[in-house]
Tab-separated table of C-alpha atoms in Angstrom:
chain	number	residue	atom	x	y	z
A	25	MET	CA	63.354	183.860	-57.727
A	26	ASN	CA	60.763	184.477	-55.043
A	27	ILE	CA	58.765	181.528	-53.700
A	28	SER	CA	55.675	183.737	-53.535
A	29	SER	CA	55.686	183.828	-57.327
A	30	PHE	CA	54.624	180.166	-57.155
A	31	THR	CA	52.286	180.329	-54.168
A	32	SER	CA	50.423	183.364	-55.417
A	33	ASP	CA	50.314	182.274	-59.040
A	34	GLU	CA	46.742	181.229	-59.775
A	35	ARG	CA	47.029	180.770	-63.489
A	36	ALA	CA	47.250	176.966	-62.987
A	37	LEU	CA	49.365	176.361	-66.026
A	38	LEU	CA	50.889	173.176	-64.585
A	39	GLU	CA	48.024	171.832	-62.530
A	40	PRO	CA	46.021	170.165	-65.327
A	41	ASN	CA	49.142	168.130	-66.226
A	42	ASN	CA	50.183	167.159	-62.720
A	43	ASP	CA	49.371	163.495	-63.250
A	44	ILE	CA	51.426	163.319	-66.439
A	45	MET	CA	54.437	164.902	-64.789
A	46	THR	CA	54.130	162.600	-61.809
A	47	THR	CA	53.957	159.578	-64.081
A	48	ALA	CA	56.928	160.849	-66.052
A	49	LEU	CA	58.898	161.152	-62.808
A	50	VAL	CA	57.887	157.608	-61.798
A	51	VAL	CA	58.960	156.269	-65.205
A	52	VAL	CA	62.303	158.062	-65.032
A	53	GLY	CA	62.846	156.800	-61.477
A	54	PHE	CA	61.998	153.269	-62.488
A	55	VAL	CA	64.337	153.368	-65.476
A	56	VAL	CA	67.173	154.656	-63.278
A	57	PHE	CA	66.430	151.976	-60.671
A	58	ALA	CA	66.374	149.194	-63.291
A	59	SER	CA	69.601	150.504	-64.810
A	60	ILE	CA	71.397	150.553	-61.440
A	61	LEU	CA	70.056	147.098	-60.618
A	62	SER	CA	71.179	145.579	-63.917
A	63	ASN	CA	74.605	147.234	-63.722
A	64	THR	CA	75.088	145.890	-60.202
A	65	TYR	CA	74.075	142.409	-61.291
A	66	PHE	CA	76.408	142.404	-64.296
A	67	ALA	CA	79.292	143.697	-62.169
A	68	PHE	CA	78.623	140.957	-59.625
A	69	SER	CA	78.385	138.340	-62.370
A	70	ASP	CA	81.679	139.474	-63.941
A	71	ASN	CA	83.443	139.427	-60.581
A	72	SER	CA	82.087	135.954	-59.845
A	73	LYS	CA	83.391	134.679	-63.183
A	74	ALA	CA	86.758	136.326	-62.567
A	75	LEU	CA	86.957	134.690	-59.145
A	76	GLU	CA	86.043	131.275	-60.580
A	77	ASN	CA	88.714	131.651	-63.244
A	78	TYR	CA	91.256	132.758	-60.660
A	79	GLU	CA	90.514	129.675	-58.553
A	80	GLN	CA	91.006	127.553	-61.653
A	81	ALA	CA	94.351	129.231	-62.324
A	82	VAL	CA	95.444	128.705	-58.705
A	83	MET	CA	94.525	125.024	-58.903
A	84	ILE	CA	96.492	124.524	-62.129
A	85	ALA	CA	99.486	126.422	-60.709
A	86	ALA	CA	99.512	124.252	-57.582
A	87	ASP	CA	99.156	121.147	-59.737
A	88	ILE	CA	102.123	122.153	-61.900
A	89	ALA	CA	104.255	122.929	-58.839
A	90	SER	CA	103.743	119.345	-57.690
A	91	TYR	CA	104.011	117.742	-61.155
A	92	PRO	CA	106.322	114.718	-60.645
A	93	PRO	CA	108.569	115.193	-63.738
A	94	LEU	CA	109.389	118.725	-62.525
A	95	GLN	CA	110.517	117.635	-59.079
A	96	GLY	CA	114.186	117.991	-58.222
A	97	SER	CA	116.346	116.087	-55.783
A	98	ARG	CA	113.730	116.456	-53.063
A	99	PRO	CA	109.939	116.626	-53.332
A	100	GLY	CA	108.663	120.187	-53.401
A	101	ILE	CA	111.745	121.518	-55.172
A	102	ILE	CA	111.455	122.328	-58.870
A	103	CYS	CA	114.344	121.207	-61.045
A	104	ALA	CA	115.637	123.883	-63.415
A	105	LYS	CA	116.874	121.208	-65.826
A	106	ALA	CA	113.377	119.723	-66.047
A	107	LEU	CA	111.979	123.215	-66.693
A	108	ASP	CA	114.529	123.623	-69.509
A	109	ASN	CA	113.414	120.356	-71.084
A	110	ILE	CA	109.670	120.972	-70.815
A	111	ALA	CA	109.904	124.612	-71.899
A	112	ASN	CA	111.664	123.580	-75.104
A	113	PRO	CA	109.598	121.074	-77.094
A	114	LEU	CA	112.528	120.482	-79.434
A	115	ILE	CA	114.605	118.930	-76.634
A	116	GLU	CA	111.962	116.689	-75.044
A	117	PRO	CA	108.845	116.650	-77.236
A	118	GLN	CA	107.259	113.808	-75.266
A	119	GLU	CA	107.729	115.527	-71.892
A	120	HIS	CA	106.319	118.737	-73.336
A	121	TYR	CA	103.358	116.886	-74.830
A	122	LEU	CA	102.560	114.946	-71.651
A	123	PHE	CA	102.815	118.133	-69.586
A	124	PHE	CA	99.803	119.578	-71.428
A	125	GLN	CA	98.053	116.299	-72.259
A	126	ARG	CA	96.342	116.116	-68.844
A	127	PHE	CA	94.536	119.402	-69.330
A	128	SER	CA	91.393	119.923	-71.319
A	129	PRO	CA	92.089	121.289	-74.797
A	130	ASN	CA	89.387	123.896	-74.129
A	131	ILE	CA	91.608	125.768	-71.707
A	132	GLU	CA	94.189	128.053	-73.222
A	133	PHE	CA	96.962	128.763	-70.803
A	134	TYR	CA	100.702	129.071	-70.538
A	135	VAL	CA	103.108	128.851	-67.648
A	136	GLU	CA	105.854	131.215	-66.634
A	137	ALA	CA	108.464	130.182	-64.105
A	138	SER	CA	111.106	132.520	-62.796
A	139	THR	CA	113.504	132.969	-59.956
A	140	ASP	CA	112.814	135.885	-57.654
A	141	ASP	CA	116.053	137.617	-58.627
A	142	GLY	CA	114.979	137.474	-62.278
A	143	SER	CA	118.129	135.693	-63.414
A	144	HIS	CA	116.250	132.683	-64.792
A	145	GLN	CA	112.945	132.625	-66.624
A	146	TRP	CA	111.057	129.896	-68.428
A	147	THR	CA	107.913	130.030	-70.513
A	148	ILE	CA	106.052	126.804	-71.134
A	149	GLU	CA	103.351	127.075	-73.767
A	150	GLN	CA	101.604	124.560	-75.927
A	151	ARG	CA	101.416	126.954	-78.853
A	152	PRO	CA	101.779	130.707	-79.245
A	153	TYR	CA	98.709	132.452	-77.852
A	154	SER	CA	97.387	135.849	-78.753
A	155	CYS	CA	96.058	137.909	-75.836
A	156	GLU	CA	94.746	140.699	-78.029
A	157	GLY	CA	91.147	141.504	-77.173
A	158	ARG	CA	91.048	138.781	-74.545
A	159	ASN	CA	91.186	138.670	-70.785
A	160	VAL	CA	94.035	137.031	-68.935
A	161	ILE	CA	93.709	135.615	-65.447
A	162	ALA	CA	96.985	134.899	-63.666
A	163	ALA	CA	97.782	133.066	-60.463
A	164	SER	CA	101.192	132.416	-58.941
A	165	VAL	CA	102.518	129.977	-56.389
A	166	PRO	CA	105.875	130.342	-54.639
A	167	VAL	CA	108.345	127.532	-55.288
A	168	VAL	CA	111.962	126.631	-54.648
A	169	ILE	CA	113.959	126.099	-57.825
A	170	GLU	CA	117.054	123.924	-57.883
A	171	LEU	CA	119.609	125.470	-60.247
A	172	GLY	CA	122.328	123.475	-61.965
A	173	SER	CA	124.345	120.530	-60.756
A	174	ASN	CA	125.628	122.281	-57.669
A	175	ALA	CA	122.178	121.988	-56.121
A	176	ARG	CA	121.920	125.715	-55.567
A	177	CYS	CA	118.360	126.457	-54.527
A	178	VAL	CA	116.658	129.813	-54.988
A	179	THR	CA	113.137	130.980	-54.422
A	180	GLY	CA	110.905	131.656	-57.388
A	181	THR	CA	107.360	131.580	-58.641
A	182	ILE	CA	105.307	129.543	-61.051
A	183	THR	CA	102.646	131.656	-62.752
A	184	VAL	CA	99.764	130.246	-64.732
A	185	LYS	CA	98.066	132.611	-67.163
A	186	ILE	CA	94.710	131.514	-68.508
A	187	ILE	CA	93.395	133.338	-71.560
A	188	TYR	CA	89.668	133.883	-71.924
A	189	GLN	CA	87.387	135.553	-74.357
A	190	ARG	CA	86.618	139.044	-73.151
A	191	TRP	CA	83.486	139.217	-71.027
A	192	LYS	CA	80.630	141.116	-72.545
B	19	MET	CA	14.607	182.664	-62.858
B	20	LYS	CA	16.465	184.168	-65.756
B	21	ASN	CA	14.971	186.939	-67.774
B	22	GLN	CA	14.635	185.946	-71.412
B	23	ASN	CA	15.607	189.442	-72.491
B	24	GLU	CA	18.685	189.598	-70.335
B	25	VAL	CA	21.770	190.133	-72.423
B	26	VAL	CA	24.386	187.588	-71.765
B	27	PRO	CA	27.868	189.137	-71.874
B	28	ASP	CA	30.078	187.812	-74.593
B	29	VAL	CA	32.523	185.677	-72.646
B	30	PRO	CA	35.686	185.056	-74.621
B	31	LYS	CA	36.167	181.361	-75.457
B	32	ARG	CA	39.317	179.987	-73.796
B	33	ILE	CA	41.404	177.806	-75.982
B	34	HIS	CA	44.250	175.700	-74.667
B	35	PRO	CA	47.641	177.367	-75.404
B	36	SER	CA	48.919	174.336	-77.302
B	37	LEU	CA	45.753	174.226	-79.353
B	38	SER	CA	45.855	177.953	-80.074
B	39	LYS	CA	49.481	177.626	-81.125
B	40	ALA	CA	48.576	174.776	-83.388
B	41	CYS	CA	45.732	176.817	-84.823
B	42	GLY	CA	48.228	179.247	-86.208
B	43	GLN	CA	49.917	176.558	-88.288
B	44	VAL	CA	47.286	173.912	-88.935
B	45	LYS	CA	43.806	174.445	-90.062
B	46	VAL	CA	41.690	173.205	-87.170
B	47	PRO	CA	37.953	172.678	-87.557
B	48	LYS	CA	35.950	175.489	-86.087
B	49	ASN	CA	34.000	173.298	-83.683
B	50	LEU	CA	37.272	172.192	-82.101
B	51	GLN	CA	38.549	175.747	-81.861
B	52	GLU	CA	35.439	176.835	-80.065
B	53	ASP	CA	35.160	173.810	-77.800
B	54	SER	CA	36.413	174.883	-74.373
B	55	ASN	CA	35.452	171.635	-72.612
B	56	ALA	CA	38.966	170.172	-73.131
B	57	TRP	CA	37.667	166.623	-73.639
B	58	ALA	CA	40.433	165.824	-76.088
B	59	ASP	CA	43.016	167.053	-73.597
B	60	LEU	CA	41.499	164.927	-70.847
B	61	ILE	CA	41.222	161.800	-73.001
B	62	LEU	CA	44.771	162.149	-74.291
B	63	SER	CA	46.289	162.705	-70.857
B	64	LYS	CA	44.319	159.879	-69.236
B	65	THR	CA	45.175	157.503	-72.090
B	66	ALA	CA	48.826	158.396	-71.694
B	67	LEU	CA	48.543	157.766	-67.973
B	68	ILE	CA	46.900	154.389	-68.495
B	69	VAL	CA	49.518	153.334	-71.050
B	70	ALA	CA	52.402	154.517	-68.842
B	71	SER	CA	50.948	152.743	-65.806
B	72	ALA	CA	50.494	149.545	-67.807
B	73	ILE	CA	54.110	149.719	-69.028
B	74	ILE	CA	55.388	150.249	-65.478
B	75	LEU	CA	53.298	147.373	-64.143
B	76	VAL	CA	54.508	145.039	-66.913
B	77	ALA	CA	58.112	146.114	-66.274
B	78	LEU	CA	57.730	145.476	-62.534
B	79	TYR	CA	56.189	142.080	-63.199
B	80	ASN	CA	59.033	141.186	-65.579
B	81	LEU	CA	61.574	142.366	-63.014
B	82	ALA	CA	60.046	140.103	-60.376
B	83	THR	CA	59.983	137.172	-62.816
B	84	LEU	CA	63.565	137.900	-63.823
B	85	HIS	CA	64.626	137.895	-60.193
B	86	ALA	CA	63.022	134.473	-59.675
B	87	ASP	CA	64.789	133.167	-62.807
B	88	ILE	CA	68.111	134.591	-61.644
B	89	SER	CA	67.705	132.919	-58.245
B	90	LYS	CA	67.091	129.560	-59.924
B	91	LYS	CA	69.974	130.126	-62.315
B	92	ASP	CA	72.260	130.942	-59.383
B	93	GLY	CA	71.238	127.707	-57.649
B	94	LEU	CA	71.918	125.801	-60.843
B	95	ASP	CA	75.283	127.561	-61.344
B	96	THR	CA	76.346	126.685	-57.804
B	97	LEU	CA	75.507	123.035	-58.365
B	98	THR	CA	77.319	122.932	-61.731
B	99	PHE	CA	80.355	124.707	-60.320
B	100	ASP	CA	80.516	122.301	-57.396
B	101	ILE	CA	80.412	119.199	-59.605
B	102	ALA	CA	83.071	120.634	-61.931
B	103	SER	CA	85.269	121.680	-58.977
B	104	ASN	CA	85.114	118.180	-57.525
B	105	ILE	CA	86.119	116.684	-60.867
B	106	ASP	CA	88.942	119.218	-61.234
B	107	SER	CA	90.183	118.634	-57.686
B	108	VAL	CA	90.541	114.927	-58.460
B	109	GLY	CA	92.356	115.864	-61.657
B	110	SER	CA	94.848	118.010	-59.778
B	111	SER	CA	95.593	115.289	-57.213
B	112	PRO	CA	98.595	113.022	-57.699
B	113	SER	CA	97.773	109.612	-59.152
B	114	GLY	CA	97.567	106.749	-56.731
B	115	THR	CA	96.737	108.901	-53.705
B	116	ALA	CA	93.510	108.875	-51.706
B	117	TYR	CA	92.634	112.309	-53.179
B	118	ALA	CA	92.562	110.850	-56.683
B	119	VAL	CA	89.312	109.035	-55.878
B	120	LYS	CA	86.161	110.796	-54.731
B	121	ASP	CA	82.466	110.050	-54.306
B	122	TYR	CA	80.138	112.965	-54.910
B	123	SER	CA	76.599	113.212	-53.581
B	124	PHE	CA	73.894	115.679	-54.708
B	125	ASP	CA	72.052	115.705	-51.363
B	126	ALA	CA	73.728	118.834	-50.036
B	127	TYR	CA	72.337	120.922	-52.883
B	128	SER	CA	68.691	119.964	-52.742
B	129	GLY	CA	67.933	123.168	-50.774
B	130	LEU	CA	69.117	125.551	-53.489
B	131	LEU	CA	66.204	124.689	-55.753
B	132	THR	CA	62.603	123.910	-54.961
B	133	PRO	CA	61.851	120.166	-54.548
B	134	GLU	CA	59.870	120.252	-57.822
B	135	ASP	CA	62.772	121.838	-59.695
B	136	TYR	CA	65.220	119.475	-58.058
B	137	LYS	CA	63.274	116.461	-59.332
B	138	LYS	CA	63.322	117.897	-62.861
B	139	LEU	CA	67.096	118.381	-62.840
B	140	ASN	CA	68.922	116.927	-65.792
B	141	ILE	CA	72.665	116.676	-65.168
B	142	SER	CA	75.041	115.494	-67.832
B	143	VAL	CA	78.783	115.098	-68.140
B	144	THR	CA	80.878	114.889	-71.272
B	145	GLY	CA	84.589	114.921	-71.847
B	146	GLU	CA	84.538	118.722	-71.996
B	147	TYR	CA	81.889	120.107	-69.676
B	148	VAL	CA	79.301	119.561	-66.961
B	149	ALA	CA	75.801	120.779	-67.773
B	150	CYS	CA	72.727	121.124	-65.562
B	151	THR	CA	69.311	121.990	-66.906
B	152	PHE	CA	65.658	121.909	-65.962
B	153	GLN	CA	62.427	123.156	-67.449
B	154	ASP	CA	60.591	125.946	-65.680
B	155	ASN	CA	57.197	126.949	-67.112
B	156	GLY	CA	58.209	125.709	-70.533
B	157	ARG	CA	61.548	127.524	-70.508
B	158	ASN	CA	64.888	125.801	-70.222
B	159	ILE	CA	67.244	127.078	-67.527
B	160	ASN	CA	70.767	125.932	-68.282
B	161	SER	CA	74.120	126.083	-66.603
B	162	ALA	CA	77.375	124.657	-67.912
B	163	ARG	CA	80.990	124.774	-66.899
B	164	SER	CA	83.998	123.525	-68.786
B	165	LEU	CA	86.369	121.106	-67.127
B	166	SER	CA	90.057	121.770	-66.606
B	167	TYR	CA	91.231	118.189	-67.062
B	168	ARG	CA	90.576	115.568	-69.669
B	169	THR	CA	87.512	113.691	-68.505
B	170	LEU	CA	85.774	110.531	-69.645
B	171	PRO	CA	82.170	109.755	-68.648
B	172	PHE	CA	82.904	106.034	-68.365
B	173	SER	CA	83.430	103.554	-65.554
B	174	PRO	CA	86.827	101.788	-65.470
B	175	ALA	CA	85.237	98.604	-66.851
B	176	GLU	CA	83.539	100.500	-69.710
B	177	LEU	CA	86.784	102.252	-70.540
B	178	GLU	CA	88.756	99.013	-70.609
B	179	ASN	CA	86.091	97.415	-72.827
B	180	LEU	CA	86.233	100.330	-75.251
B	181	LEU	CA	90.023	100.252	-75.415
B	182	THR	CA	90.130	96.485	-75.799
B	183	ILE	CA	87.656	96.575	-78.688
B	184	GLU	CA	89.521	99.405	-80.443
B	185	PHE	CA	93.168	98.650	-79.660
B	186	ALA	CA	93.184	95.024	-78.465
B	187	ALA	CA	94.702	96.185	-75.177
B	188	ASN	CA	92.967	97.604	-72.118
B	189	GLY	CA	95.505	100.333	-71.405
B	190	THR	CA	96.638	99.041	-68.018
B	191	VAL	CA	100.323	98.863	-67.149
B	192	VAL	CA	100.204	95.123	-67.874
B	193	TYR	CA	98.557	95.571	-71.293
B	194	PRO	CA	99.621	98.972	-72.609
B	195	ILE	CA	98.284	100.188	-75.924
B	196	SER	CA	100.736	100.183	-78.804
B	197	SER	CA	100.815	103.725	-80.121
B	198	LEU	CA	103.417	106.052	-81.534
B	199	PHE	CA	104.057	109.556	-80.241
B	200	PRO	CA	101.984	111.781	-80.089
B	201	TYR	CA	99.449	109.014	-79.416
B	202	THR	CA	96.881	110.734	-81.604
B	203	ASP	CA	94.999	107.524	-82.331
B	204	VAL	CA	94.301	106.980	-78.620
B	205	THR	CA	93.547	110.607	-77.684
B	206	GLU	CA	91.301	111.240	-80.683
B	207	PHE	CA	89.416	107.981	-80.162
B	208	LEU	CA	88.757	108.910	-76.525
B	209	ALA	CA	87.832	112.508	-77.438
B	210	VAL	CA	85.182	111.262	-79.860
B	211	ALA	CA	83.918	108.608	-77.446
B	212	SER	CA	83.634	111.093	-74.564
B	213	ALA	CA	81.725	113.679	-76.616
B	214	LYS	CA	78.481	111.808	-75.952
B	215	GLU	CA	76.606	113.084	-72.898
B	216	SER	CA	76.316	110.801	-69.911
B	217	HIS	CA	73.313	111.637	-67.736
B	218	LEU	CA	73.710	111.432	-63.985
B	219	ASN	CA	71.044	110.195	-61.598
B	220	ILE	CA	70.742	112.643	-58.686
B	221	ASP	CA	69.677	109.863	-56.331
B	222	GLU	CA	72.963	108.031	-56.758
B	223	LYS	CA	76.521	108.898	-55.860
B	224	VAL	CA	78.900	109.972	-58.577
B	225	HIS	CA	82.279	108.270	-58.566
B	226	ILE	CA	85.196	110.394	-59.721
B	227	LYS	CA	88.493	108.663	-60.257
B	228	LYS	CA	91.828	109.470	-61.815
B	229	ARG	CA	92.944	106.807	-64.230
B	230	SER	CA	96.103	106.437	-66.279
B	231	ILE	CA	96.025	104.875	-69.725
B	232	PHE	CA	99.382	103.345	-70.544
B	233	VAL	CA	100.729	103.544	-74.069
B	234	THR	CA	103.929	102.133	-75.467
B	235	ASP	CA	105.963	102.739	-78.585
B	236	ALA	CA	107.872	99.445	-78.002
B	237	SER	CA	110.796	101.255	-76.379
B	238	GLU	CA	109.160	102.896	-73.371
B	239	VAL	CA	105.809	103.089	-71.608
B	240	ARG	CA	104.086	106.430	-71.048
B	241	GLU	CA	100.883	107.220	-69.225
B	242	LEU	CA	98.038	109.464	-70.338
B	243	GLU	CA	95.997	110.795	-67.448
B	244	TYR	CA	92.204	110.966	-67.554
B	245	ILE	CA	89.427	111.535	-65.023
B	246	LEU	CA	86.617	108.987	-65.008
B	247	VAL	CA	83.135	110.128	-63.953
B	248	TYR	CA	80.548	107.396	-63.528
B	249	GLN	CA	77.773	106.019	-61.323
C-alpha cells in the first residue's frame, strides 16, 4: 500500500467523521486504562490479604511451638508424647479441647507436625475440614522434637494451615 | 449580476453514502433524499460527541472519587489491622509475662485520615472482630478484621462481676467456676456476653490483657484463656 494513496486522496470519506473516531479512540483508551487500573488494584488487594493471612498463620505457628503443654524436657523442645496426646482426642480429650479453646472459633485451621526425615507425622485438627473450593494459607516454624523416652531429639517443623473462603 | 435567462446547469444532488444505501431499503421522504445540507448527519455526530464526552467526564469524576474513597478505606484498614494485630500479639504471648499486657494508643494513626474523619471514627470491639467506621458524605466507610484469639470486651472487674452473677464464682484460681468438661456453660455464656459491641474512645488508651478463667470439675482445675480489651 502506497502512502501517496492517502495523501493524494481528496475524496474526504473519513474527514467528516474525524471527531467521532477520535472520541471512540479516547473511549477505548479510557476503558483499557480503567481496566488495567482496577486489575492492578484487585491484585494488590488480594496480595495484601494473602500477606495478612500469612502473618496470622506465622503467629499461630509460633504460638503453638511455645505452647506449654507441648514442651518437652527443656523449654523450646516439643515433646512427641504430648503431640501424640493432643493429636488424638480420644486419648486426652481435655488437652485437645484446651489446645483449640484459646483460638477464635471463626478461624478454621489445623496443625501438622513432622520430623524432617519424615519418620513421624502428626495432624492436630479440631474437626475434619474440607479445602475444596477454598484457599489455604500455610506457615511453618522449625522446631526440635523430642522422640520417645530415650530423649532422642530430631529437627522438624510445625505447620499451621488456615483455610479461607476463596477470594473473589 | 446574474442574468435571469442564464441556464443553471443541473448539478447532481449529493446524498450521503449511508443515506443512499438506506434509500434502497427504506422508503425515505423525498425532501430528505434531496437535502444535501447534511444537518441530520451533523446533529447526530455532535450529539454522539456530547454524550460520549459527558460519559467520559462522569467516569473520570467517579474514578477520582473512587480513589479518594480507596485512600480513606486504606487508612481505615491500616488502623483496624493494627488494633487487631495488637490484640492477637497479646493472645499469642505466654500468660503471666510482660507481653501479655499491652496499652494501645490511637495517636499514631491520626495522620492516616483527615482530622474531620478522625473525629468521626467509630471503633468497636466484640468477641469476634474489630470494626472501624465513619460517615463520609452520607456514606458509611467500614473496615473489620476478625480476631485470632477469644476476646472479651470487658475489664477484669466487669468480667469477674459477670461470672460471679452467673456462676457464683469469679473464675480466679482461688474461686474457680464449677463446670464439667467441655465447659460449654462457661464458654457459651461468655460468647453471648461478648457478642455485644463495645465502643472505644479514641482519646483514651486501650488496655489489652490476657486473662485466664479457671474452671474445675471437682477433681482438677483447668484454665480457659481469654483476651480482655477495655478502657
